[in-house]
């Protein structure tokens, strides 16, 4: 390699890392799904603890919306983060996501925190799959505070 | 307090903590804003590295949307998580959020990753304010994997 | 079962049919995904036929949005219409949906009508799977005009 | 017409057809409004068959959203598909759409399936107007399976 | 009717006035459409004054969104504020809204401020129709500052 | 008018006005927040006057959505219209917006019109701040009908 080209590579290392990504951005994190799912779980708990009709109607409308966001964040991971080569590391990938999105449909229909908890457990498995396939270092910007 | 009531409180601490919250849910985390802001930053990097007109038009449309989500997540923290009593711990709270949301407006208008980085730094300060006011233990469901 | 209760069941057949559904509504049709995907395909064709920069920037922003709706409609079918018992009839269900949603991501990034066409072909396969599992009669309101 | 120009027209028919369209895409189909309206109708039926308060609050929130989509799809047809020259074929066009959108407002406010059915009947009239003005061949991509 | 119940009705006139309204709320104002249309017009002006490609792609994506909101606000007025009895006062009601929404479609496709201005003029006519039918006093909360 | 001034106007008057704005568009008006807040107030009034469970569930779902729009419109003013130099004219700017957005959160949770009225009063103060800082002439297109 000529000295000039070698220098160019030193000056542009992120370009190389970027090459096997495609817009949008390559930033993925199951934390997005988990935060919305925690919200659903807390809403279910509070629903049980408060029997005011207005409060409960509101809780149900908000939970519907939060659960829809859980689905959206899970879908993005399944569509765009996970690639065919990850099936070796996570052989049950499709079934895991199918279970997790179906559990989210159940959370929409349910005011029982046990259903919210079951969803959180499935999202923890999605999180483990993301970590097992190198997610944190590949998809988040380095240097965020611990 | 009678021994019975005292025992009841020990057995149901989360119910008590929940009582001075109001729906929605009490789940807050600056990570939501940070993930969308990382997305903006990566889009700015990739915009610089790719001069295809279709790619760039798409990058700009997606960045606009991601930055709008950054604003939304910051707004929710400022409106709903932070309370007047937090001003003692975080005296510059309002200015910090004003700077962060104005930095997000700048990110919308800019394709320079330096602007995305400046926003990430401000979100780190928001994250520190959330931690300094007890955010992690008060607003997230315990037991998520490390 | 008492004669009275048995008569009640005969008089309310739709209640029985409804019992193994769950809100929302049970109305599903791959046509929703197809219409949005046709829109993406037409936008790609028109993009190629018009080199005005303003027209093209607009085409890209609209295609992004239409393709997002394709994904959403496909996701709803996979999450909520298809059930474990359908895997016998459609053994490649997960892979088909994974291919179709990944093809939609490609349509977002591409201005080549061949990519739009490939997506339409995959949606035709989804449509066939929906029909093979009894979709039309189970999920649409009878009596619409031919 | 000169032979050359005539040949050019034969070689580029879709360009000519495209010329009197304007982005977005030219894909229109009342089926989009009908599917959402069927959803409203089914929700009304299920609301009547289930008196659980949480179920009903959820049904109402979802119906509101579905009916909003009915309105949106009807509006797009009225704004963009129908043109002044269609008033000859469909002289009651404006009144039909006014009735259909007002019927959708009624469906939002009502839990009576008869209101959902009345809306479906009006959408069938919209569908007939679309067909009478050449909609299917002009606005859908040829070759979809029957 | 007992004298007591009859008195109660006299003491609750707003309930009676409210009876021929339907939720949502009865608050309508063409100002919502106008503000978004002014935004489109300003974007067209700025587009002409700035030939930076990133700026222009962003202007087009934002204008699309703003124009969609114009349509939405116009649609709400036509669907829900205007009633059959208003056709006497505003005989060209349907044509006015059809022109205004078609002008909005044109604004989406155009970067010429003249198209934005034409839309503003049509919205002024909608505003006049709203005023001629008693809109301000019927649909806004009294007492707002001048 | 002198020939010089007339020429200057022909050459770039709007460019000068435009120079200290940034896309998007520079059109701002607290009226957007006020209209949605009036909607919330009316919904609270009607909720109190109608004890039908379906009506009330719907009222709560719609109020949630309207209040979210109030927040959005207030946020846009605070993020983008108000600038550091306005703090001299409106020294309590941050506190005013914090109060107004927190009052909106309260309106989401409340069916008491007094809470809706308190929000309207705060929006009137925002409106006064907008006027005190030159808002009407700087942010709206001249020439709209009185």
XYZ file of N, CA and C in Angstrom, chain A residues 68 70-80 97-98 101-102 105, chain C residues 28 33 67-82 97-98 100-102 104-105 108 126:
132
model
N -47.928 -0.407 21.717
C -47.686 -0.264 20.275
C -46.229 0.135 20.026
N -43.705 -0.655 22.041
C -42.912 -1.866 22.293
C -42.827 -2.678 21.002
N -43.978 -2.912 20.386
C -43.998 -3.677 19.132
C -43.106 -3.023 18.080
N -43.250 -1.736 17.944
C -42.456 -1.035 16.937
C -40.952 -1.235 17.180
N -40.524 -1.064 18.424
C -39.088 -1.199 18.697
C -38.617 -2.640 18.500
N -39.444 -3.605 18.870
C -39.083 -5.008 18.611
C -39.007 -5.270 17.112
N -39.971 -4.758 16.375
C -39.994 -4.983 14.923
C -38.730 -4.438 14.257
N -38.323 -3.244 14.675
C -37.127 -2.638 14.078
C -35.908 -3.527 14.300
N -35.783 -4.072 15.515
C -34.646 -4.970 15.793
C -34.707 -6.196 14.879
N -35.876 -6.774 14.759
C -36.011 -8.006 13.969
C -35.815 -7.733 12.481
N -36.388 -6.646 11.987
C -36.257 -6.307 10.554
C -34.833 -5.918 10.189
N -34.220 -5.084 11.039
C -33.046 -4.356 10.570
C -31.750 -4.681 11.301
N -38.910 -13.572 18.769
C -39.595 -12.322 18.414
C -41.101 -12.524 18.240
N -41.476 -13.681 17.731
C -42.915 -13.958 17.576
C -43.574 -14.021 18.951
N -43.667 -10.402 20.447
C -44.695 -9.503 19.907
C -46.092 -10.003 20.269
N -46.270 -11.311 20.311
C -47.576 -11.830 20.756
C -47.805 -11.522 22.247
N -49.118 -8.068 22.345
C -50.558 -8.030 22.053
C -51.351 -8.401 23.302
N -58.216 -8.451 9.086
C -56.850 -8.448 8.549
C -56.923 -8.646 7.054
N -50.985 -3.868 3.051
C -49.543 -3.802 2.774
C -49.297 -3.631 1.279
N -43.242 3.102 2.800
C -42.578 1.829 3.117
C -42.723 1.523 4.603
N -42.701 2.559 5.437
C -42.917 2.340 6.868
C -44.312 1.739 7.108
N -45.288 2.195 6.333
C -46.640 1.632 6.455
C -46.700 0.190 5.951
N -45.944 -0.127 4.897
C -45.857 -1.529 4.453
C -45.394 -2.395 5.627
N -44.302 -1.962 6.236
C -43.771 -2.718 7.378
C -44.832 -2.877 8.464
N -45.474 -1.785 8.776
C -46.484 -1.846 9.838
C -47.576 -2.860 9.503
N -48.081 -2.837 8.288
C -49.165 -3.760 7.924
C -48.671 -5.216 7.907
N -47.441 -5.431 7.446
C -46.888 -6.787 7.501
C -46.726 -7.247 8.954
N -46.219 -6.351 9.794
C -46.002 -6.708 11.205
C -47.310 -7.120 11.877
N -48.371 -6.376 11.599
C -49.661 -6.693 12.223
C -50.118 -8.091 11.820
N -49.950 -8.434 10.559
C -50.319 -9.783 10.113
C -49.504 -10.840 10.856
N -48.217 -10.618 10.946
C -47.335 -11.617 11.573
C -47.594 -11.717 13.084
N -47.756 -10.569 13.734
C -47.999 -10.567 15.189
C -49.360 -11.161 15.528
N -50.386 -10.771 14.780
C -51.737 -10.952 15.291
C -52.620 -11.885 14.466
N -52.456 -11.879 13.147
C -53.308 -12.791 12.373
C -52.775 -14.232 12.444
N -51.491 -14.397 12.139
C -50.951 -15.761 12.085
C -50.740 -16.319 13.487
N -41.903 -13.647 6.223
C -42.083 -12.301 6.763
C -40.746 -11.583 6.975
N -39.739 -12.339 7.341
C -38.419 -11.718 7.531
C -37.905 -11.193 6.187
N -39.785 -10.381 3.637
C -40.653 -9.296 3.161
C -40.327 -7.982 3.888
N -40.070 -8.059 5.192
C -39.763 -6.807 5.897
C -38.360 -6.318 5.533
N -37.438 -7.246 5.324
C -36.097 -6.816 4.874
C -36.169 -6.234 3.448
N -38.621 -4.583 2.375
C -39.180 -3.240 2.560
C -38.091 -2.267 2.996
N -37.195 -2.713 3.862
C -36.053 -1.858 4.226
C -35.240 -1.510 2.978
N -36.956 1.173 1.012
C -36.709 2.492 1.596
C -35.410 3.097 1.061
N -47.313 -13.588 0.867
C -48.015 -13.387 2.140
C -49.518 -13.514 1.918
